[in-house]
Amino acid sequence: MSDIDIPESHPRYESLLTRHRIEEGVAAGITSQQGLIAQGRGEAFDYLLGEETIPSADAAERVAAAYLLAADHPVLSINGNVAALVPGEMGELAAATGADIEINLFNRTDERMETIAAHLRDHGITEVKGLTADGRIPGLDHERAKVDADGIGDADVVLVPLEDGDRAEALGEMDKIELVIDLNPLSRSAQSATVPIIDNVIRAVPNMTAHARELQDASDDELAEIIEQFDADGTLAAAEAAIRDGDADL
Ligand code: ATP
């Protein structure tokens, strides 16, 4: 048993645990009400993917790890769903890649920002960006555009899990390399990403950390070669094919 009263042998254990964490996130003021809707949408795609990391997603996670390791200033963006689902795991990925962590909310309130920052600190993340909000993403309305000038504002590579399409596109227009985790290969976020990762954030983040650890001694040339060989369109097509032709057996 884990933090819910369901045996780990239950065939839908991971899905039920995810749902439970989101519910708790809403109750704690970490996740927004809209986060529940995003979760439901994600679950449907995950079901069709067989609730597993398909090979093209694993390959994209390795490429994303290479990008983070090769970056001058990588930043991992955290929203209310990510904070509820994988707070400690994001901290481990940041440690493995030397990335900063920044809270970036669609529905930003000072209270939610502070609640999430405290939650992340409880999970061992000592430096949390996003509270200063002295930078802006051009082309978005005021609240949604806020970033830290020395965080996402200055980053060359940004990991944006579960991002909404407008902001993903606006970040892309700032010439930032965007690594997007999104279970929907047709979402605008996935479509506009440099590296679309079509996987559940619960599986994707620890797997990226494992790849980053495996690549930690790789040379700049080796990282560049991994990056060079990546095919974003092929990755999206492979995920869509898995969903459409899938033999999910749950
Ligand atoms: P777009 O504008 O890009 O089309 P959207 O506005 O439809 O996106 P939301 O409804 O905000 O996006 O949902 C966020 C996205 O996050 C959805 O595409 C959903 O599939 C995805 N998602 C939800 N939960 C998870 C999860 N646990 N892991 C990965 N992706 C998830």
PDB file of N, CA, C and O in Angstrom, residues 130-206:
ATOM      1  N   GLY A 130      10.298  32.132  -9.754  1.00  0.00           N
ATOM      2  CA  GLY A 130       8.936  32.408 -10.214  1.00  0.00           C
ATOM      3  C   GLY A 130       8.215  33.431  -9.366  1.00  0.00           C
ATOM      4  O   GLY A 130       7.221  34.013  -9.794  1.00  0.00           O
ATOM      5  N   LEU A 131       8.713  33.653  -8.143  1.00  0.00           N
ATOM      6  CA  LEU A 131       8.010  34.560  -7.230  1.00  0.00           C
ATOM      7  C   LEU A 131       8.347  36.033  -7.526  1.00  0.00           C
ATOM      8  O   LEU A 131       7.553  36.923  -7.221  1.00  0.00           O
ATOM      9  N   THR A 132       9.498  36.292  -8.121  1.00  0.00           N
ATOM     10  CA  THR A 132       9.905  37.670  -8.401  1.00  0.00           C
ATOM     11  C   THR A 132       9.091  38.258  -9.555  1.00  0.00           C
ATOM     12  O   THR A 132       8.629  39.405  -9.487  1.00  0.00           O
ATOM     13  N   ALA A 133       8.922  37.469 -10.598  1.00  0.00           N
ATOM     14  CA  ALA A 133       8.072  37.859 -11.739  1.00  0.00           C
ATOM     15  C   ALA A 133       8.451  39.201 -12.333  1.00  0.00           C
ATOM     16  O   ALA A 133       7.592  40.026 -12.620  1.00  0.00           O
ATOM     17  N   ASP A 134       9.751  39.412 -12.536  1.00  0.00           N
ATOM     18  CA  ASP A 134      10.214  40.681 -13.092  1.00  0.00           C
ATOM     19  C   ASP A 134      10.538  40.580 -14.586  1.00  0.00           C
ATOM     20  O   ASP A 134      11.150  41.473 -15.152  1.00  0.00           O
ATOM     21  N   GLY A 135      10.128  39.480 -15.217  1.00  0.00           N
ATOM     22  CA  GLY A 135      10.276  39.335 -16.671  1.00  0.00           C
ATOM     23  C   GLY A 135       8.925  39.030 -17.293  1.00  0.00           C
ATOM     24  O   GLY A 135       7.966  38.720 -16.575  1.00  0.00           O
ATOM     25  N   ARG A 136       8.817  39.149 -18.602  1.00  0.00           N
ATOM     26  CA  ARG A 136       7.548  38.906 -19.304  1.00  0.00           C
ATOM     27  C   ARG A 136       7.775  38.087 -20.563  1.00  0.00           C
ATOM     28  O   ARG A 136       8.783  38.273 -21.251  1.00  0.00           O
ATOM     29  N   ILE A 137       6.821  37.200 -20.875  1.00  0.00           N
ATOM     30  CA  ILE A 137       6.818  36.519 -22.173  1.00  0.00           C
ATOM     31  C   ILE A 137       6.007  37.402 -23.120  1.00  0.00           C
ATOM     32  O   ILE A 137       4.822  37.637 -22.865  1.00  0.00           O
ATOM     33  N   PRO A 138       6.622  37.912 -24.181  1.00  0.00           N
ATOM     34  CA  PRO A 138       5.864  38.788 -25.085  1.00  0.00           C
ATOM     35  C   PRO A 138       4.681  38.065 -25.722  1.00  0.00           C
ATOM     36  O   PRO A 138       4.740  36.850 -25.954  1.00  0.00           O
ATOM     37  N   GLY A 139       3.602  38.805 -25.959  1.00  0.00           N
ATOM     38  CA  GLY A 139       2.474  38.254 -26.706  1.00  0.00           C
ATOM     39  C   GLY A 139       1.417  37.581 -25.858  1.00  0.00           C
ATOM     40  O   GLY A 139       0.483  36.980 -26.393  1.00  0.00           O
ATOM     41  N   LEU A 140       1.539  37.656 -24.524  1.00  0.00           N
ATOM     42  CA  LEU A 140       0.533  37.053 -23.648  1.00  0.00           C
ATOM     43  C   LEU A 140      -0.029  38.120 -22.712  1.00  0.00           C
ATOM     44  O   LEU A 140       0.648  39.106 -22.427  1.00  0.00           O
ATOM     45  N   ASP A 141      -1.243  37.907 -22.236  1.00  0.00           N
ATOM     46  CA  ASP A 141      -1.786  38.887 -21.306  1.00  0.00           C
ATOM     47  C   ASP A 141      -1.013  38.845 -19.986  1.00  0.00           C
ATOM     48  O   ASP A 141      -0.301  37.885 -19.687  1.00  0.00           O
ATOM     49  N   HIS A 142      -1.196  39.906 -19.203  1.00  0.00           N
ATOM     50  CA  HIS A 142      -0.323  40.229 -18.081  1.00  0.00           C
ATOM     51  C   HIS A 142       0.007  39.045 -17.141  1.00  0.00           C
ATOM     52  O   HIS A 142       1.167  38.680 -16.966  1.00  0.00           O
ATOM     53  N   GLU A 143      -1.005  38.423 -16.544  1.00  0.00           N
ATOM     54  CA  GLU A 143      -0.744  37.410 -15.512  1.00  0.00           C
ATOM     55  C   GLU A 143      -0.038  36.179 -16.082  1.00  0.00           C
ATOM     56  O   GLU A 143       0.868  35.620 -15.478  1.00  0.00           O
ATOM     57  N   ARG A 144      -0.475  35.765 -17.260  1.00  0.00           N
ATOM     58  CA  ARG A 144       0.085  34.544 -17.843  1.00  0.00           C
ATOM     59  C   ARG A 144       1.486  34.767 -18.393  1.00  0.00           C
ATOM     60  O   ARG A 144       2.201  33.812 -18.684  1.00  0.00           O
ATOM     61  N   ALA A 145       1.873  36.033 -18.567  1.00  0.00           N
ATOM     62  CA  ALA A 145       3.172  36.334 -19.168  1.00  0.00           C
ATOM     63  C   ALA A 145       4.295  36.398 -18.143  1.00  0.00           C
ATOM     64  O   ALA A 145       5.467  36.440 -18.496  1.00  0.00           O
ATOM     65  N   LYS A 146       3.941  36.391 -16.845  1.00  0.00           N
ATOM     66  CA  LYS A 146       4.955  36.657 -15.815  1.00  0.00           C
ATOM     67  C   LYS A 146       5.971  35.514 -15.669  1.00  0.00           C
ATOM     68  O   LYS A 146       5.583  34.350 -15.498  1.00  0.00           O
ATOM     69  N   VAL A 147       7.248  35.874 -15.710  1.00  0.00           N
ATOM     70  CA  VAL A 147       8.337  34.940 -15.423  1.00  0.00           C
ATOM     71  C   VAL A 147       9.430  35.686 -14.660  1.00  0.00           C
ATOM     72  O   VAL A 147       9.407  36.913 -14.590  1.00  0.00           O
ATOM     73  N   ASP A 148      10.387  34.941 -14.129  1.00  0.00           N
ATOM     74  CA  ASP A 148      11.550  35.596 -13.520  1.00  0.00           C
ATOM     75  C   ASP A 148      12.563  35.938 -14.623  1.00  0.00           C
ATOM     76  O   ASP A 148      12.871  35.082 -15.470  1.00  0.00           O
ATOM     77  N   ALA A 149      13.070  37.169 -14.580  1.00  0.00           N
ATOM     78  CA  ALA A 149      14.042  37.583 -15.608  1.00  0.00           C
ATOM     79  C   ALA A 149      15.287  36.698 -15.572  1.00  0.00           C
ATOM     80  O   ALA A 149      15.854  36.377 -16.613  1.00  0.00           O
ATOM     81  N   ASP A 150      15.703  36.272 -14.367  1.00  0.00           N
ATOM     82  CA  ASP A 150      16.900  35.427 -14.285  1.00  0.00           C
ATOM     83  C   ASP A 150      16.546  33.938 -14.260  1.00  0.00           C
ATOM     84  O   ASP A 150      17.379  33.093 -13.944  1.00  0.00           O
ATOM     85  N   GLY A 151      15.284  33.609 -14.579  1.00  0.00           N
ATOM     86  CA  GLY A 151      14.830  32.218 -14.661  1.00  0.00           C
ATOM     87  C   GLY A 151      14.443  31.909 -16.098  1.00  0.00           C
ATOM     88  O   GLY A 151      15.299  31.945 -16.994  1.00  0.00           O
ATOM     89  N   ILE A 152      13.145  31.670 -16.327  1.00  0.00           N
ATOM     90  CA  ILE A 152      12.690  31.363 -17.690  1.00  0.00           C
ATOM     91  C   ILE A 152      13.075  32.500 -18.645  1.00  0.00           C
ATOM     92  O   ILE A 152      13.426  32.258 -19.797  1.00  0.00           O
ATOM     93  N   GLY A 153      13.044  33.745 -18.141  1.00  0.00           N
ATOM     94  CA  GLY A 153      13.399  34.885 -18.987  1.00  0.00           C
ATOM     95  C   GLY A 153      14.793  34.765 -19.589  1.00  0.00           C
ATOM     96  O   GLY A 153      15.044  35.243 -20.693  1.00  0.00           O
ATOM     97  N   ASP A 154      15.692  34.138 -18.868  1.00  0.00           N
ATOM     98  CA  ASP A 154      17.093  34.046 -19.298  1.00  0.00           C
ATOM     99  C   ASP A 154      17.450  32.664 -19.856  1.00  0.00           C
ATOM    100  O   ASP A 154      18.549  32.452 -20.359  1.00  0.00           O
ATOM    101  N   ALA A 155      16.509  31.707 -19.764  1.00  0.00           N
ATOM    102  CA  ALA A 155      16.832  30.314 -20.100  1.00  0.00           C
ATOM    103  C   ALA A 155      17.025  30.127 -21.600  1.00  0.00           C
ATOM    104  O   ALA A 155      16.401  30.811 -22.409  1.00  0.00           O
ATOM    105  N   ASP A 156      17.901  29.174 -21.978  1.00  0.00           N
ATOM    106  CA  ASP A 156      17.970  28.774 -23.390  1.00  0.00           C
ATOM    107  C   ASP A 156      17.177  27.491 -23.635  1.00  0.00           C
ATOM    108  O   ASP A 156      16.704  27.257 -24.742  1.00  0.00           O
ATOM    109  N   VAL A 157      17.005  26.671 -22.588  1.00  0.00           N
ATOM    110  CA  VAL A 157      16.227  25.434 -22.714  1.00  0.00           C
ATOM    111  C   VAL A 157      15.229  25.386 -21.552  1.00  0.00           C
ATOM    112  O   VAL A 157      15.609  25.569 -20.398  1.00  0.00           O
ATOM    113  N   VAL A 158      13.949  25.165 -21.885  1.00  0.00           N
ATOM    114  CA  VAL A 158      12.904  25.131 -20.844  1.00  0.00           C
ATOM    115  C   VAL A 158      12.113  23.839 -20.966  1.00  0.00           C
ATOM    116  O   VAL A 158      11.650  23.487 -22.056  1.00  0.00           O
ATOM    117  N   LEU A 159      11.955  23.134 -19.850  1.00  0.00           N
ATOM    118  CA  LEU A 159      11.056  21.975 -19.815  1.00  0.00           C
ATOM    119  C   LEU A 159       9.692  22.470 -19.355  1.00  0.00           C
ATOM    120  O   LEU A 159       9.559  23.015 -18.256  1.00  0.00           O
ATOM    121  N   VAL A 160       8.682  22.306 -20.196  1.00  0.00           N
ATOM    122  CA  VAL A 160       7.333  22.751 -19.841  1.00  0.00           C
ATOM    123  C   VAL A 160       6.369  21.571 -19.881  1.00  0.00           C
ATOM    124  O   VAL A 160       5.819  21.242 -20.921  1.00  0.00           O
ATOM    125  N   PRO A 161       6.152  20.930 -18.749  1.00  0.00           N
ATOM    126  CA  PRO A 161       5.199  19.835 -18.711  1.00  0.00           C
ATOM    127  C   PRO A 161       3.775  20.374 -18.654  1.00  0.00           C
ATOM    128  O   PRO A 161       3.506  21.365 -17.966  1.00  0.00           O
ATOM    129  N   LEU A 162       2.860  19.757 -19.370  1.00  0.00           N
ATOM    130  CA  LEU A 162       1.422  20.083 -19.317  1.00  0.00           C
ATOM    131  C   LEU A 162       1.143  21.570 -19.525  1.00  0.00           C
ATOM    132  O   LEU A 162       0.368  22.179 -18.812  1.00  0.00           O
ATOM    133  N   GLU A 163       1.777  22.131 -20.526  1.00  0.00           N
ATOM    134  CA  GLU A 163       1.599  23.568 -20.761  1.00  0.00           C
ATOM    135  C   GLU A 163       0.420  23.821 -21.686  1.00  0.00           C
ATOM    136  O   GLU A 163       0.070  22.978 -22.495  1.00  0.00           O
ATOM    137  N   ASP A 164      -0.178  24.972 -21.557  1.00  0.00           N
ATOM    138  CA  ASP A 164      -1.255  25.327 -22.481  1.00  0.00           C
ATOM    139  C   ASP A 164      -0.635  25.850 -23.789  1.00  0.00           C
ATOM    140  O   ASP A 164       0.485  26.356 -23.806  1.00  0.00           O
ATOM    141  N   GLY A 165      -1.370  25.648 -24.873  1.00  0.00           N
ATOM    142  CA  GLY A 165      -0.806  25.880 -26.205  1.00  0.00           C
ATOM    143  C   GLY A 165      -0.304  27.292 -26.447  1.00  0.00           C
ATOM    144  O   GLY A 165       0.761  27.489 -27.037  1.00  0.00           O
ATOM    145  N   ASP A 166      -1.055  28.302 -25.960  1.00  0.00           N
ATOM    146  CA  ASP A 166      -0.656  29.690 -26.197  1.00  0.00           C
ATOM    147  C   ASP A 166       0.722  29.986 -25.634  1.00  0.00           C
ATOM    148  O   ASP A 166       1.555  30.619 -26.270  1.00  0.00           O
ATOM    149  N   ARG A 167       0.910  29.537 -24.403  1.00  0.00           N
ATOM    150  CA  ARG A 167       2.189  29.862 -23.766  1.00  0.00           C
ATOM    151  C   ARG A 167       3.321  29.065 -24.379  1.00  0.00           C
ATOM    152  O   ARG A 167       4.437  29.564 -24.512  1.00  0.00           O
ATOM    153  N   ALA A 168       3.043  27.834 -24.744  1.00  0.00           N
ATOM    154  CA  ALA A 168       4.088  27.040 -25.399  1.00  0.00           C
ATOM    155  C   ALA A 168       4.518  27.727 -26.691  1.00  0.00           C
ATOM    156  O   ALA A 168       5.714  27.845 -26.976  1.00  0.00           O
ATOM    157  N   GLU A 169       3.540  28.217 -27.456  1.00  0.00           N
ATOM    158  CA  GLU A 169       3.872  28.892 -28.714  1.00  0.00           C
ATOM    159  C   GLU A 169       4.635  30.190 -28.442  1.00  0.00           C
ATOM    160  O   GLU A 169       5.598  30.518 -29.138  1.00  0.00           O
ATOM    161  N   ALA A 170       4.209  30.945 -27.426  1.00  0.00           N
ATOM    162  CA  ALA A 170       4.875  32.221 -27.118  1.00  0.00           C
ATOM    163  C   ALA A 170       6.313  31.989 -26.663  1.00  0.00           C
ATOM    164  O   ALA A 170       7.217  32.744 -27.041  1.00  0.00           O
ATOM    165  N   LEU A 171       6.538  30.952 -25.883  1.00  0.00           N
ATOM    166  CA  LEU A 171       7.909  30.640 -25.452  1.00  0.00           C
ATOM    167  C   LEU A 171       8.767  30.249 -26.647  1.00  0.00           C
ATOM    168  O   LEU A 171       9.933  30.639 -26.747  1.00  0.00           O
ATOM    169  N   GLY A 172       8.182  29.479 -27.543  1.00  0.00           N
ATOM    170  CA  GLY A 172       8.897  29.074 -28.753  1.00  0.00           C
ATOM    171  C   GLY A 172       9.306  30.284 -29.574  1.00  0.00           C
ATOM    172  O   GLY A 172      10.411  30.341 -30.126  1.00  0.00           O
ATOM    173  N   GLU A 173       8.410  31.284 -29.616  1.00  0.00           N
ATOM    174  CA  GLU A 173       8.729  32.497 -30.385  1.00  0.00           C
ATOM    175  C   GLU A 173       9.845  33.312 -29.737  1.00  0.00           C
ATOM    176  O   GLU A 173      10.432  34.183 -30.371  1.00  0.00           O
ATOM    177  N   MET A 174      10.122  33.074 -28.463  1.00  0.00           N
ATOM    178  CA  MET A 174      11.250  33.758 -27.801  1.00  0.00           C
ATOM    179  C   MET A 174      12.571  33.050 -28.092  1.00  0.00           C
ATOM    180  O   MET A 174      13.571  33.299 -27.429  1.00  0.00           O
ATOM    181  N   ASP A 175      12.545  32.135 -29.043  1.00  0.00           N
ATOM    182  CA  ASP A 175      13.750  31.389 -29.425  1.00  0.00           C
ATOM    183  C   ASP A 175      14.281  30.504 -28.316  1.00  0.00           C
ATOM    184  O   ASP A 175      15.484  30.268 -28.233  1.00  0.00           O
ATOM    185  N   LYS A 176      13.392  30.052 -27.473  1.00  0.00           N
ATOM    186  CA  LYS A 176      13.835  29.104 -26.454  1.00  0.00           C
ATOM    187  C   LYS A 176      13.579  27.690 -26.968  1.00  0.00           C
ATOM    188  O   LYS A 176      12.593  27.457 -27.671  1.00  0.00           O
ATOM    189  N   ILE A 177      14.463  26.790 -26.588  1.00  0.00           N
ATOM    190  CA  ILE A 177      14.232  25.385 -26.913  1.00  0.00           C
ATOM    191  C   ILE A 177      13.247  24.844 -25.892  1.00  0.00           C
ATOM    192  O   ILE A 177      13.464  24.970 -24.684  1.00  0.00           O
ATOM    193  N   GLU A 178      12.152  24.296 -26.414  1.00  0.00           N
ATOM    194  CA  GLU A 178      11.093  23.835 -25.523  1.00  0.00           C
ATOM    195  C   GLU A 178      11.004  22.328 -25.522  1.00  0.00           C
ATOM    196  O   GLU A 178      10.821  21.697 -26.563  1.00  0.00           O
ATOM    197  N   LEU A 179      11.090  21.769 -24.327  1.00  0.00           N
ATOM    198  CA  LEU A 179      10.890  20.340 -24.127  1.00  0.00           C
ATOM    199  C   LEU A 179       9.519  20.219 -23.481  1.00  0.00           C
ATOM    200  O   LEU A 179       9.308  20.742 -22.386  1.00  0.00           O
ATOM    201  N   VAL A 180       8.566  19.590 -24.166  1.00  0.00           N
ATOM    202  CA  VAL A 180       7.182  19.579 -23.689  1.00  0.00           C
ATOM    203  C   VAL A 180       6.769  18.150 -23.327  1.00  0.00           C
ATOM    204  O   VAL A 180       6.929  17.241 -24.149  1.00  0.00           O
ATOM    205  N   ILE A 181       6.258  17.967 -22.120  1.00  0.00           N
ATOM    206  CA  ILE A 181       5.655  16.667 -21.756  1.00  0.00           C
ATOM    207  C   ILE A 181       4.150  16.842 -21.838  1.00  0.00           C
ATOM    208  O   ILE A 181       3.577  17.687 -21.145  1.00  0.00           O
ATOM    209  N   ASP A 182       3.508  16.065 -22.690  1.00  0.00           N
ATOM    210  CA  ASP A 182       2.060  16.177 -22.875  1.00  0.00           C
ATOM    211  C   ASP A 182       1.566  14.865 -23.458  1.00  0.00           C
ATOM    212  O   ASP A 182       2.108  14.381 -24.460  1.00  0.00           O
ATOM    213  N   LEU A 183       0.538  14.295 -22.851  1.00  0.00           N
ATOM    214  CA  LEU A 183       0.032  12.999 -23.323  1.00  0.00           C
ATOM    215  C   LEU A 183      -0.720  13.099 -24.648  1.00  0.00           C
ATOM    216  O   LEU A 183      -0.976  12.082 -25.285  1.00  0.00           O
ATOM    217  N   ASN A 184      -1.076  14.311 -25.049  1.00  0.00           N
ATOM    218  CA  ASN A 184      -1.831  14.477 -26.293  1.00  0.00           C
ATOM    219  C   ASN A 184      -0.899  14.902 -27.427  1.00  0.00           C
ATOM    220  O   ASN A 184      -0.445  16.052 -27.462  1.00  0.00           O
ATOM    221  N   PRO A 185      -0.624  14.001 -28.383  1.00  0.00           N
ATOM    222  CA  PRO A 185       0.311  14.365 -29.452  1.00  0.00           C
ATOM    223  C   PRO A 185      -0.254  15.420 -30.393  1.00  0.00           C
ATOM    224  O   PRO A 185       0.487  16.018 -31.166  1.00  0.00           O
ATOM    225  N   LEU A 186      -1.571  15.674 -30.315  1.00  0.00           N
ATOM    226  CA  LEU A 186      -2.190  16.666 -31.193  1.00  0.00           C
ATOM    227  C   LEU A 186      -2.301  18.039 -30.529  1.00  0.00           C
ATOM    228  O   LEU A 186      -2.749  18.992 -31.163  1.00  0.00           O
ATOM    229  N   SER A 187      -1.934  18.168 -29.259  1.00  0.00           N
ATOM    230  CA  SER A 187      -2.060  19.466 -28.593  1.00  0.00           C
ATOM    231  C   SER A 187      -1.081  20.457 -29.212  1.00  0.00           C
ATOM    232  O   SER A 187      -0.023  20.080 -29.727  1.00  0.00           O
ATOM    233  N   ARG A 188      -1.444  21.735 -29.157  1.00  0.00           N
ATOM    234  CA  ARG A 188      -0.565  22.748 -29.747  1.00  0.00           C
ATOM    235  C   ARG A 188       0.783  22.773 -29.039  1.00  0.00           C
ATOM    236  O   ARG A 188       1.803  23.064 -29.644  1.00  0.00           O
ATOM    237  N   SER A 189       0.776  22.476 -27.734  1.00  0.00           N
ATOM    238  CA  SER A 189       2.047  22.474 -26.990  1.00  0.00           C
ATOM    239  C   SER A 189       2.983  21.416 -27.569  1.00  0.00           C
ATOM    240  O   SER A 189       4.156  21.690 -27.825  1.00  0.00           O
ATOM    241  N   ALA A 190       2.462  20.208 -27.730  1.00  0.00           N
ATOM    242  CA  ALA A 190       3.294  19.129 -28.268  1.00  0.00           C
ATOM    243  C   ALA A 190       3.734  19.469 -29.689  1.00  0.00           C
ATOM    244  O   ALA A 190       4.889  19.249 -30.069  1.00  0.00           O
ATOM    245  N   GLN A 191       2.812  20.040 -30.452  1.00  0.00           N
ATOM    246  CA  GLN A 191       3.112  20.336 -31.860  1.00  0.00           C
ATOM    247  C   GLN A 191       4.159  21.441 -32.009  1.00  0.00           C
ATOM    248  O   GLN A 191       4.888  21.460 -32.989  1.00  0.00           O
ATOM    249  N   SER A 192       4.215  22.360 -31.033  1.00  0.00           N
ATOM    250  CA  SER A 192       5.175  23.465 -31.174  1.00  0.00           C
ATOM    251  C   SER A 192       6.498  23.190 -30.456  1.00  0.00           C
ATOM    252  O   SER A 192       7.398  24.022 -30.477  1.00  0.00           O
ATOM    253  N   ALA A 193       6.619  22.020 -29.832  1.00  0.00           N
ATOM    254  CA  ALA A 193       7.826  21.720 -29.048  1.00  0.00           C
ATOM    255  C   ALA A 193       9.019  21.380 -29.927  1.00  0.00           C
ATOM    256  O   ALA A 193       8.864  20.799 -30.997  1.00  0.00           O
ATOM    257  N   THR A 194      10.206  21.724 -29.441  1.00  0.00           N
ATOM    258  CA  THR A 194      11.425  21.215 -30.077  1.00  0.00           C
ATOM    259  C   THR A 194      11.506  19.715 -29.834  1.00  0.00           C
ATOM    260  O   THR A 194      11.834  18.940 -30.723  1.00  0.00           O
ATOM    261  N   VAL A 195      11.187  19.312 -28.579  1.00  0.00           N
ATOM    262  CA  VAL A 195      11.152  17.890 -28.239  1.00  0.00           C
ATOM    263  C   VAL A 195       9.800  17.581 -27.576  1.00  0.00           C
ATOM    264  O   VAL A 195       9.586  17.906 -26.411  1.00  0.00           O
ATOM    265  N   PRO A 196       8.863  16.983 -28.325  1.00  0.00           N
ATOM    266  CA  PRO A 196       7.600  16.574 -27.716  1.00  0.00           C
ATOM    267  C   PRO A 196       7.771  15.212 -27.034  1.00  0.00           C
ATOM    268  O   PRO A 196       8.256  14.267 -27.656  1.00  0.00           O
ATOM    269  N   ILE A 197       7.383  15.163 -25.768  1.00  0.00           N
ATOM    270  CA  ILE A 197       7.480  13.905 -25.008  1.00  0.00           C
ATOM    271  C   ILE A 197       6.054  13.460 -24.716  1.00  0.00           C
ATOM    272  O   ILE A 197       5.369  14.062 -23.877  1.00  0.00           O
ATOM    273  N   ILE A 198       5.583  12.443 -25.436  1.00  0.00           N
ATOM    274  CA  ILE A 198       4.193  12.020 -25.312  1.00  0.00           C
ATOM    275  C   ILE A 198       4.145  10.890 -24.286  1.00  0.00           C
ATOM    276  O   ILE A 198       4.235   9.695 -24.612  1.00  0.00           O
ATOM    277  N   ASP A 199       4.030  11.293 -23.030  1.00  0.00           N
ATOM    278  CA  ASP A 199       4.116  10.334 -21.923  1.00  0.00           C
ATOM    279  C   ASP A 199       3.512  10.997 -20.690  1.00  0.00           C
ATOM    280  O   ASP A 199       3.395  12.232 -20.630  1.00  0.00           O
ATOM    281  N   ASN A 200       3.151  10.177 -19.717  1.00  0.00           N
ATOM    282  CA  ASN A 200       2.661  10.721 -18.450  1.00  0.00           C
ATOM    283  C   ASN A 200       3.838  11.329 -17.681  1.00  0.00           C
ATOM    284  O   ASN A 200       4.894  10.692 -17.557  1.00  0.00           O
ATOM    285  N   VAL A 201       3.631  12.520 -17.143  1.00  0.00           N
ATOM    286  CA  VAL A 201       4.701  13.205 -16.412  1.00  0.00           C
ATOM    287  C   VAL A 201       5.225  12.330 -15.262  1.00  0.00           C
ATOM    288  O   VAL A 201       6.410  12.390 -14.920  1.00  0.00           O
ATOM    289  N   ILE A 202       4.357  11.484 -14.751  1.00  0.00           N
ATOM    290  CA  ILE A 202       4.735  10.598 -13.638  1.00  0.00           C
ATOM    291  C   ILE A 202       5.806   9.585 -14.060  1.00  0.00           C
ATOM    292  O   ILE A 202       6.662   9.195 -13.276  1.00  0.00           O
ATOM    293  N   ARG A 203       5.773   9.170 -15.322  1.00  0.00           N
ATOM    294  CA  ARG A 203       6.802   8.243 -15.827  1.00  0.00           C
ATOM    295  C   ARG A 203       7.942   9.009 -16.506  1.00  0.00           C
ATOM    296  O   ARG A 203       9.106   8.597 -16.445  1.00  0.00           O
ATOM    297  N   ALA A 204       7.583  10.124 -17.177  1.00  0.00           N
ATOM    298  CA  ALA A 204       8.569  10.826 -18.009  1.00  0.00           C
ATOM    299  C   ALA A 204       9.695  11.439 -17.168  1.00  0.00           C
ATOM    300  O   ALA A 204      10.870  11.341 -17.535  1.00  0.00           O
ATOM    301  N   VAL A 205       9.344  12.081 -16.061  1.00  0.00           N
ATOM    302  CA  VAL A 205      10.359  12.832 -15.311  1.00  0.00           C
ATOM    303  C   VAL A 205      11.414  11.890 -14.704  1.00  0.00           C
ATOM    304  O   VAL A 205      12.619  12.121 -14.904  1.00  0.00           O
ATOM    305  N   PRO A 206      11.022  10.811 -14.005  1.00  0.00           N
ATOM    306  CA  PRO A 206      12.068   9.914 -13.488  1.00  0.00           C
ATOM    307  C   PRO A 206      12.906   9.275 -14.606  1.00  0.00           C
ATOM    308  O   PRO A 206      14.103   9.062 -14.448  1.00  0.00           O
TER     309      PRO A 206
END
